[in-house]
Short mmCIF file of C-alpha atoms and ligand atoms in Angstrom, two decimals:
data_model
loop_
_atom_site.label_atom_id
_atom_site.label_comp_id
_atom_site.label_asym_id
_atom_site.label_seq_id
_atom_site.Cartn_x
_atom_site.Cartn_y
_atom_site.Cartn_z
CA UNK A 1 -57.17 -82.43 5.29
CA UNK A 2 -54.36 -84.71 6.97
CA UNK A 3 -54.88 -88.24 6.34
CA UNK A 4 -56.44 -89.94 9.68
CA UNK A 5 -55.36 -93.07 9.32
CA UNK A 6 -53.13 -94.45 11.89
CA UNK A 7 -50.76 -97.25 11.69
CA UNK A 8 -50.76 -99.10 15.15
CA UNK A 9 -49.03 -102.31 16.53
CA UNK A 10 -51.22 -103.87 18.87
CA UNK A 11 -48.46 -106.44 21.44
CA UNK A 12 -50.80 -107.84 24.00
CA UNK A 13 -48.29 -109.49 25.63
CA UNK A 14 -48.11 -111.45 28.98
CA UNK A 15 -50.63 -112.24 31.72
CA UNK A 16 -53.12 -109.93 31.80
CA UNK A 17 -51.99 -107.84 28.84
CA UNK A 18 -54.17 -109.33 26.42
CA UNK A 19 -57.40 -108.81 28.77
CA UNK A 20 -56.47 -105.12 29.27
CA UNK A 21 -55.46 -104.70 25.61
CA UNK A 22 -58.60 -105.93 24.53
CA UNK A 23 -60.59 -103.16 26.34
CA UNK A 24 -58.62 -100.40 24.90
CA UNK A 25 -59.17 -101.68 21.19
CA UNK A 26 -63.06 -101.61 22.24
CA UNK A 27 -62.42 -97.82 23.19
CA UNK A 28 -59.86 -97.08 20.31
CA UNK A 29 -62.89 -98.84 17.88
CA UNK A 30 -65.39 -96.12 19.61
CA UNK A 31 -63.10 -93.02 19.13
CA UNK A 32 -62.22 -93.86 16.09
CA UNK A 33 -66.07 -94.34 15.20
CA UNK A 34 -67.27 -91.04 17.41
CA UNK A 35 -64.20 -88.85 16.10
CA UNK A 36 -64.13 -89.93 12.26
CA UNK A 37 -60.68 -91.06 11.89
CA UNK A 38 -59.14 -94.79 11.17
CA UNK A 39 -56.58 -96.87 12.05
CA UNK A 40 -55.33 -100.00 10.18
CA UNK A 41 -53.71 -102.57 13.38
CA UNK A 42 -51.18 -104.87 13.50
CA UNK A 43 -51.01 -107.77 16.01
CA UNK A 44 -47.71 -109.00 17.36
CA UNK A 45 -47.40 -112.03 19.69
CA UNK A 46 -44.38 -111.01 21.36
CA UNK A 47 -44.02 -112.28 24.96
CA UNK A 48 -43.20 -115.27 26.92
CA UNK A 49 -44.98 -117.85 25.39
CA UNK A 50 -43.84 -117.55 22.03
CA UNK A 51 -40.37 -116.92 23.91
CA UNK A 52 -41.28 -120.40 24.94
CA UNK A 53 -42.26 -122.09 22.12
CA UNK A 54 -39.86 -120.90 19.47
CA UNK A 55 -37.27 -119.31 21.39
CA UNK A 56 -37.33 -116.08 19.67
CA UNK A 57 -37.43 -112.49 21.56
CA UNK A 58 -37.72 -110.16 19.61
CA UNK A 59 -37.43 -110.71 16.06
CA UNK A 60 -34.90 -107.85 13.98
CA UNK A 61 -37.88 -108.34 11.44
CA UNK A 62 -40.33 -107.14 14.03
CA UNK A 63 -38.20 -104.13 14.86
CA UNK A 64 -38.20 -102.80 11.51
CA UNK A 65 -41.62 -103.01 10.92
CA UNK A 66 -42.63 -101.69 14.30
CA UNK A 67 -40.56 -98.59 13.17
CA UNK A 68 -43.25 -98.04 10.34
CA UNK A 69 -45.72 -97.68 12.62
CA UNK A 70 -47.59 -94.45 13.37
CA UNK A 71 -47.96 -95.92 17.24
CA UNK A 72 -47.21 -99.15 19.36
CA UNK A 73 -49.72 -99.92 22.15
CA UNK A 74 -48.84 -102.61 24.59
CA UNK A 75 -50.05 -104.39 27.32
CA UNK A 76 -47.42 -106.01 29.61
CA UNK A 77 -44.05 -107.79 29.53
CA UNK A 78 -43.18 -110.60 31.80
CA UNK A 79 -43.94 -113.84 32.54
CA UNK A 80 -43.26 -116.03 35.64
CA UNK A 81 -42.15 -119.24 33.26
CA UNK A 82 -39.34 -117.22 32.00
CA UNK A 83 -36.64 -116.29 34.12
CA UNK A 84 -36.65 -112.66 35.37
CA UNK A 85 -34.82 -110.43 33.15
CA UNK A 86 -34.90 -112.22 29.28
CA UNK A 87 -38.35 -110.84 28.30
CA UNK A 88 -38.03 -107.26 30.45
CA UNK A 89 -34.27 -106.61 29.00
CA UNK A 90 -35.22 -108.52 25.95
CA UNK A 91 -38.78 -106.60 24.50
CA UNK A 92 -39.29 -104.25 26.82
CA UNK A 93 -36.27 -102.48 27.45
CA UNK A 94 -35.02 -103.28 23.67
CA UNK A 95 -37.99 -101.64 22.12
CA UNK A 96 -37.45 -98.38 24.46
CA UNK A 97 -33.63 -98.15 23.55
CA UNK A 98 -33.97 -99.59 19.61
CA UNK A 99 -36.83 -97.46 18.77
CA UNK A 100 -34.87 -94.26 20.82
CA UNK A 101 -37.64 -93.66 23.25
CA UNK A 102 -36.05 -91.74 25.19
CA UNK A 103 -38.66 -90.28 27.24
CA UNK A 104 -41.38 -92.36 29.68
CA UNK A 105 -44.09 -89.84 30.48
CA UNK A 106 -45.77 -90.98 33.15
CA UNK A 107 -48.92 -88.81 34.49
CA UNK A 108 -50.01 -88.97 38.15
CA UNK A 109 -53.83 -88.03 38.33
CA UNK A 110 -55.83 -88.52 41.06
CA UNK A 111 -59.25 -89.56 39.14
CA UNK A 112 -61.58 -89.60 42.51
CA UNK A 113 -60.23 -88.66 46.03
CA UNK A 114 -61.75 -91.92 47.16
CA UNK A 115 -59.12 -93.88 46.08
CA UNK A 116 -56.34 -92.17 47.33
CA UNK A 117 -54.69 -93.36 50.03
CA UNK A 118 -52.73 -90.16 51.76
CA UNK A 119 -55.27 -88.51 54.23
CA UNK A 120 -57.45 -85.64 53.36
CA UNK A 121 -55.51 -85.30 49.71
CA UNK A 122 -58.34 -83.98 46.76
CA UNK A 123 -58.02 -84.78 43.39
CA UNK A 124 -56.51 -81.11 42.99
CA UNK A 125 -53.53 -81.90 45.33
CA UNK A 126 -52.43 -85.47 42.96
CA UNK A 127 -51.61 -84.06 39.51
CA UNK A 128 -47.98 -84.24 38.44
CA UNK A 129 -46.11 -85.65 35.62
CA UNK A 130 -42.93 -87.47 35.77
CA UNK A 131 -40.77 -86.90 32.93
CA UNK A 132 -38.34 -90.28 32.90
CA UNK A 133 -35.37 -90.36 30.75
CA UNK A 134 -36.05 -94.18 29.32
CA UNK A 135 -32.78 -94.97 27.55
CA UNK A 136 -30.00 -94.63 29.91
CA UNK A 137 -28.77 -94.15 33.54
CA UNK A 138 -28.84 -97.81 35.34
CA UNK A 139 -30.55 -99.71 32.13
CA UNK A 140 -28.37 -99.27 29.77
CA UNK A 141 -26.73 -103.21 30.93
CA UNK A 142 -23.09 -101.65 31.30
CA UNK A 143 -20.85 -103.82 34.35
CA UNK A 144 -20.34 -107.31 34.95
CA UNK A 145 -18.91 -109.69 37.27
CA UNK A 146 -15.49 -110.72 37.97
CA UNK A 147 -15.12 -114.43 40.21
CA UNK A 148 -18.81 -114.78 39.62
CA UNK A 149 -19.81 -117.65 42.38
CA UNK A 150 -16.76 -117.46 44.38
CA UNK A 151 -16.35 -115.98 48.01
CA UNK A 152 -14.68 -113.00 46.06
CA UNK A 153 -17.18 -112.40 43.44
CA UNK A 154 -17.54 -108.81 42.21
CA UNK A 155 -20.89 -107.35 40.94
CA UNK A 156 -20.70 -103.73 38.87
CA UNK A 157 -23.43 -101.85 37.36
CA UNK A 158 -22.83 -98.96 36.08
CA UNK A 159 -24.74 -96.13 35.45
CA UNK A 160 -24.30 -93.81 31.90
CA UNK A 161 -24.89 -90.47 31.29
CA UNK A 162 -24.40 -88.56 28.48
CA UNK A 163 -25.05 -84.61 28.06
CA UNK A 164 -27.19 -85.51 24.79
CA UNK A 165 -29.26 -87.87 26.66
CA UNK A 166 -29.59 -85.94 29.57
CA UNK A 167 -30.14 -82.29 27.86
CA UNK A 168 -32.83 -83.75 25.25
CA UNK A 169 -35.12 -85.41 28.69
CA UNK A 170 -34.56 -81.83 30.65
CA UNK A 171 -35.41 -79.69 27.60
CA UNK A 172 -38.58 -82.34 26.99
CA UNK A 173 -39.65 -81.47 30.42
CA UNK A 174 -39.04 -77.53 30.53
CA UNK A 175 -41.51 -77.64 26.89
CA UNK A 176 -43.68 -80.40 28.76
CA UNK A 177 -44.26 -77.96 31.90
CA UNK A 178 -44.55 -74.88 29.70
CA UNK A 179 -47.62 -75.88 27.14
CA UNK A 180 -49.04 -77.96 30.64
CA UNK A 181 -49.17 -74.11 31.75
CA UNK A 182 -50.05 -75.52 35.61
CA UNK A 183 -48.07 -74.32 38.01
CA UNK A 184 -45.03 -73.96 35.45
CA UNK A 185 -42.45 -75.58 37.88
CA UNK A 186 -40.44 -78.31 37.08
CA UNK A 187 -38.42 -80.50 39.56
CA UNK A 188 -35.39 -82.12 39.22
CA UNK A 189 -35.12 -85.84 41.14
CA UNK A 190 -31.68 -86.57 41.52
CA UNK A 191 -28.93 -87.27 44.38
CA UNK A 192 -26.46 -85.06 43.90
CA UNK A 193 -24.85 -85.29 47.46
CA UNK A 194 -23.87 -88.93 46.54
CA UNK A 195 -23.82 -89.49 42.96
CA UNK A 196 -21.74 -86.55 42.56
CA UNK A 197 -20.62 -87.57 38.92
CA UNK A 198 -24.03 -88.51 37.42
CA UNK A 199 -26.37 -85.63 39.07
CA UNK A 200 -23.77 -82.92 38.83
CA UNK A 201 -24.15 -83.51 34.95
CA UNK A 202 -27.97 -83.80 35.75
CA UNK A 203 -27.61 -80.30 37.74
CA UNK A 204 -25.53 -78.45 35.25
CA UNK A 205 -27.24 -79.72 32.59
CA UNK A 206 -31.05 -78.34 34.35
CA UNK A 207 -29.87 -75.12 35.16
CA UNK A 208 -28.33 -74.78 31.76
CA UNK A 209 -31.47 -75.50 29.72
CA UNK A 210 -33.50 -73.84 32.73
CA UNK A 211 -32.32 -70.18 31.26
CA UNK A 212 -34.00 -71.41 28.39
CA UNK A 213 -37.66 -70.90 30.36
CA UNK A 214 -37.64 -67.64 32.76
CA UNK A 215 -41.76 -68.75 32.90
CA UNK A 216 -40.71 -71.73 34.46
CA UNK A 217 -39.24 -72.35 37.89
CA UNK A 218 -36.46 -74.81 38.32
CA UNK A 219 -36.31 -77.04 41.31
CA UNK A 220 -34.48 -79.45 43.02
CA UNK A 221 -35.04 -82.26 45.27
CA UNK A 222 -33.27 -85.15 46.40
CA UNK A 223 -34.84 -88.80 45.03
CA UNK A 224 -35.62 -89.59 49.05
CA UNK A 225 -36.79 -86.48 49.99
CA UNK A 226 -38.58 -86.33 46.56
CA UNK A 227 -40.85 -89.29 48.03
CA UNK A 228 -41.55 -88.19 51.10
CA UNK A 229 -42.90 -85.20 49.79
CA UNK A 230 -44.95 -87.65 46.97
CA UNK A 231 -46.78 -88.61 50.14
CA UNK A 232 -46.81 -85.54 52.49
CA UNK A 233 -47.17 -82.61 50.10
CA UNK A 234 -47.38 -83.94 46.47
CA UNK A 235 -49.53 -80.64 45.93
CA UNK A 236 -46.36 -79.16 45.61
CA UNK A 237 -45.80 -81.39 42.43
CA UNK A 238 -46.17 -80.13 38.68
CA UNK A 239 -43.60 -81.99 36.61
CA UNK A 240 -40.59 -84.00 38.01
CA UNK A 241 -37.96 -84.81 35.73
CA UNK A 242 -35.65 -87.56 36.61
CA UNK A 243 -33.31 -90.77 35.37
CA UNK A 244 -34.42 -93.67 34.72
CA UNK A 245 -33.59 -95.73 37.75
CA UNK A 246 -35.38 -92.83 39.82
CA UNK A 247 -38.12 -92.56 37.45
CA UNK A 248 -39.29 -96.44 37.57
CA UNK A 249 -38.96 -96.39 41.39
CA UNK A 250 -41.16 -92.99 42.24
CA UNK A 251 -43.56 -93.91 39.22
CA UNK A 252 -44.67 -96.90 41.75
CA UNK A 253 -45.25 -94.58 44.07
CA UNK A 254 -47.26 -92.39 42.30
CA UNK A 255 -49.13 -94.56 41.05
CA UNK A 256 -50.29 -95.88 44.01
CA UNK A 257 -50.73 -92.39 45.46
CA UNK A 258 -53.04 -91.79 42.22
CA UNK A 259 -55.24 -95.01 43.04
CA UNK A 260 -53.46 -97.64 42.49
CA UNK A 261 -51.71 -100.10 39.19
CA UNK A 262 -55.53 -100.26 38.22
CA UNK A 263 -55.11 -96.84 36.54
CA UNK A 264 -51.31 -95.63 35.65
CA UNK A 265 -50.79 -95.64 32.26
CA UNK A 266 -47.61 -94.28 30.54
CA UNK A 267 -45.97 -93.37 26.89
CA UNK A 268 -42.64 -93.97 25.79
CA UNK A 269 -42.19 -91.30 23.90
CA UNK A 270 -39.30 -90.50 20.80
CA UNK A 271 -41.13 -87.36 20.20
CA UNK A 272 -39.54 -87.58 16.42
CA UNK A 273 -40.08 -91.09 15.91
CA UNK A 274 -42.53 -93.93 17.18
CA UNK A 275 -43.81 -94.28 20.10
CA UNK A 276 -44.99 -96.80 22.39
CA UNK A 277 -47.89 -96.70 25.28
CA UNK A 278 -48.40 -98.92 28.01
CA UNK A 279 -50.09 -99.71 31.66
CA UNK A 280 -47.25 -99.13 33.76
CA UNK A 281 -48.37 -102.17 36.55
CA UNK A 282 -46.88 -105.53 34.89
CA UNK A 283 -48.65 -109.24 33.59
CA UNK A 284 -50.19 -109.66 36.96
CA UNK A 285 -50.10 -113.33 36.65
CA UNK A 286 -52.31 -113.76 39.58
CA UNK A 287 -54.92 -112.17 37.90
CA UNK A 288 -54.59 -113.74 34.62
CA UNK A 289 -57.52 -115.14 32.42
CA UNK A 290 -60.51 -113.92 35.42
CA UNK A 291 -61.38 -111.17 33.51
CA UNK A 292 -60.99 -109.25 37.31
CA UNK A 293 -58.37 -106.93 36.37
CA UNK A 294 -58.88 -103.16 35.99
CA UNK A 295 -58.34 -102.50 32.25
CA UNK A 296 -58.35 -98.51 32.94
CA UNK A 297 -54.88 -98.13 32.96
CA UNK A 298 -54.69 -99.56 29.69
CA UNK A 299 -57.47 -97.33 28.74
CA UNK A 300 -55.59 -94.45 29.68
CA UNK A 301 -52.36 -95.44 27.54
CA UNK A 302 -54.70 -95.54 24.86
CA UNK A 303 -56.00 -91.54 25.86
CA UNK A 304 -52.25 -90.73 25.44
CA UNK A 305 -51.70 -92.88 21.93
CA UNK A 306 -54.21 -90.97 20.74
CA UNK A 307 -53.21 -87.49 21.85
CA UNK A 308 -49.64 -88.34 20.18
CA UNK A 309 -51.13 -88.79 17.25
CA UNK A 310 -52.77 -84.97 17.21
CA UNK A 311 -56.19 -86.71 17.85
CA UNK A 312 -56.88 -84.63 20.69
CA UNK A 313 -60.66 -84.26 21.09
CA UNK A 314 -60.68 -88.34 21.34
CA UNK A 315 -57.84 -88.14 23.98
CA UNK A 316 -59.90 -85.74 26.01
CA UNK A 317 -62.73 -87.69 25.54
CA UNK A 318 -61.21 -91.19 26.60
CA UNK A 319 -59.73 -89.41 29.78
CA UNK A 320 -63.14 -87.96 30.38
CA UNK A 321 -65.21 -91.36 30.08
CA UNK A 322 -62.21 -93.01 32.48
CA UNK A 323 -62.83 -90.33 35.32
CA UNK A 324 -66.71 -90.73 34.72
CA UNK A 325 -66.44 -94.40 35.53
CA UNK A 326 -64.16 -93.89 38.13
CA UNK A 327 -66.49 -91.41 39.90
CA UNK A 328 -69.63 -93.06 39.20
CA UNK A 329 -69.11 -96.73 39.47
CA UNK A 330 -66.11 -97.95 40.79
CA UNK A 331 -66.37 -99.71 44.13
CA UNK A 332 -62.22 -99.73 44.33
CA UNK A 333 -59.57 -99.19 41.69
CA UNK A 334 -58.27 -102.66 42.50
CA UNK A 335 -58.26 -105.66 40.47
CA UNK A 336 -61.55 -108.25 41.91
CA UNK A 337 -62.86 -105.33 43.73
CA UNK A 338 -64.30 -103.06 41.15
CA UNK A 339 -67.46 -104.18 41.55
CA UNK A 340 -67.42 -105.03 37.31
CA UNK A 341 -65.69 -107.39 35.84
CA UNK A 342 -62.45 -106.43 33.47
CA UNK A 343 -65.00 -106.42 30.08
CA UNK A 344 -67.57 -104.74 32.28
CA UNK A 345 -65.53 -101.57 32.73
CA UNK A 346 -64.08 -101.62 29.11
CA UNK A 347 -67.97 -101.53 27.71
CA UNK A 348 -69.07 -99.03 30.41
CA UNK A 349 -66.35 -96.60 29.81
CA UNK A 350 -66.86 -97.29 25.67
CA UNK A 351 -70.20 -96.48 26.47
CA UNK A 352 -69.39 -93.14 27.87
CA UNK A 353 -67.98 -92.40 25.09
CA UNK A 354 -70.81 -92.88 22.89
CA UNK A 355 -71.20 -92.61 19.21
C1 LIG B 401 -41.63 -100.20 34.19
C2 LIG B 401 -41.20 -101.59 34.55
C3 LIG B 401 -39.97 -101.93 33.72
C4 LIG B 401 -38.88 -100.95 34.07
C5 LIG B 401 -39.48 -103.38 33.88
C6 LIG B 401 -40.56 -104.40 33.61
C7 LIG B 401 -38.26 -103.66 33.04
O1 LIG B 401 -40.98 -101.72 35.90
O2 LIG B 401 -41.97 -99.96 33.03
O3 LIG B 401 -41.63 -99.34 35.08
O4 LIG B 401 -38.14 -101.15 35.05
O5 LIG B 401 -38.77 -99.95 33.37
MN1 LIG B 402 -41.44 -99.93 37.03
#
């Protein structure tokens, strides 16, 4: 018998993080009860208010632990005290690149047709996954500025691409839309009529590892034509690989096209190391401390932790309770309008679970 106990860092975060967070640890304390295995967590208080108060980030202490984890589960970095860019760049984006997760999976189902807003789409037409490389491209932090604050001030940011990077997200994607077994068709996002140095590598690199997987057809589609189809035709969708710059900007739209920020959840994946799940939609600081914000998202990361960790019956099971709620008592997907409150939906969804 493998041992079932599961080392997981628990970083509420900012905003609403905490209030999501703390439904998914009620789900993750069902599962775990329902499907007989244990976990042992670890709380860190990264964010902006220790940022704040001690002026610490991220801690090289806290890296190195986190990297002894089994799994990372967080709820959401930024905070509107702190000026835009030290906690994203600083925890966020840090953990992605220091801990090598170098893929953001981010799933695009479409729980109950009510809450989608393209006309006459079923829950059949929304179900895609975007494969997003998570360590390079645009976020990588490379450029500067030359006569910063003068009439002749330069801005560069550059974007990097390296075959390594780039072939290890493809192949990812080709083995992510083969054991999916779907429609078998993967789609690469790219520009390559502009950014004729960075997609060309993109292209070559696709087509390369594409002979690879005869079972699986390779596409192409430009990034803008790639979201117009999101919302015309995303039927035609089974997984979309893409950079990283791409992948955070058609990841909104998805997720709106799913139901909303109430329910898109995502994994940072190192798929040999330690990886790290999140709600894709932010702190929400509006929202923060009503207990009005939809937690499912965050209940969904959770669904993928666990199927990372091989503990797929309780993955299947999580997802399964989420789309039971969603079906049977959500008024919207949207935070205040659920017609529960943010604890409301964590207990009726740990309920569905059951013991
Ligand atoms: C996301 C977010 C982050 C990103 C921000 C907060 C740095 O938008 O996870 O999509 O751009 O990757
Ligand atoms: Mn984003």
């Amino acid at each position: 018998m493998p041992d079932r106990t599961y080392k997981i860092a628990v970083i509420p975060g900012d905003g609403t993080g905490p209030e999501v967070i703390r439904e998914g640890v009620k789900v993750l304390e069902k599962a775990a009860g329902k499907f007989n295995f244990k976990y042992e967590e670890t709380y860190y208080d990264l964010g902006g208010e220790r940022f704040l108060q001690t002026k610490e980030v991220l801690p090289e202490s806290v890296i190195k632990e986190l990297k002894s984890q089994d799994a990372i589960y967080l709820g959401a970095i930024g905070d509107p005290r702190v000026k835009p860019g030290i906690l994203e760049k600083g925890i966020l984006l840090k953990l992605r690149f220091e801990l090598d997760q170098y893929i953001n999976l981010r799933p695009v189902i479409l729980y109950d047709r009510r809450f989608c807003p393209l006309k006459d789409k079923t829950e059949e037409a929304v179900d895609f996954v975007v494969v997003r490389e998570n360590t390079e491209g645009l976020y990588c932090g490379a450029g500067g500025f030359s006569r910063k604050n003068t009439q002749s001030e330069v801005a560069i940011q550059e974007s990097i691409n390296t075959y390594k990077g780039v072939e290890r997200c493809v192949r990812f994607a080709f083995e992510y839309a083969k054991k999916r077994n779907k429609k078998k068709k993967l789609t690469l996002c790219g520009k390559t009529n502009v950014l004729t140095f960075a997609f060309d590598l993109w292209e070559r690199t696709f087509y390369k590892v594409a002979k690879d997987y005869p079972e699986i057809q390779a596409d192409y589609a430009h990034v803008d034509a790639t979201c117009m189809w999101m919302v015309k035709s995303p039927e035609w969708f089974d997984v979309i690989v893409t950079d990283n710059m791409f992948g955070d900007i058609i990841t909104d739209l998805g997720a709106i096209i799913q139901g909303g920020m109430g329910i898109a959840a995502g994994g940072n994946l190192n798929p040999q190391g330690v990886s790290m799940f999140e709600p894709i939609g932010g702190s929400a600081p509006k929202y923060t401390g009503k207990n009005v914000i939809n937690p499912l998202a965050a209940i969904c990361a959770l669904g993928m932790l666990l199927d990372s960790l091989g503990e797929t019956e309780a993955a299947f099971a999580v997802e399964n309770a989420v789309k039971k709620v969603v079906k049977d008592k959500l008024k919207t997907l949207a935070a205040g309008k659920m017609g529960y409150s943010t604890t409301e939906v964590g207990d009726l969804v740990a309920a569905e679970i059951g013991s």
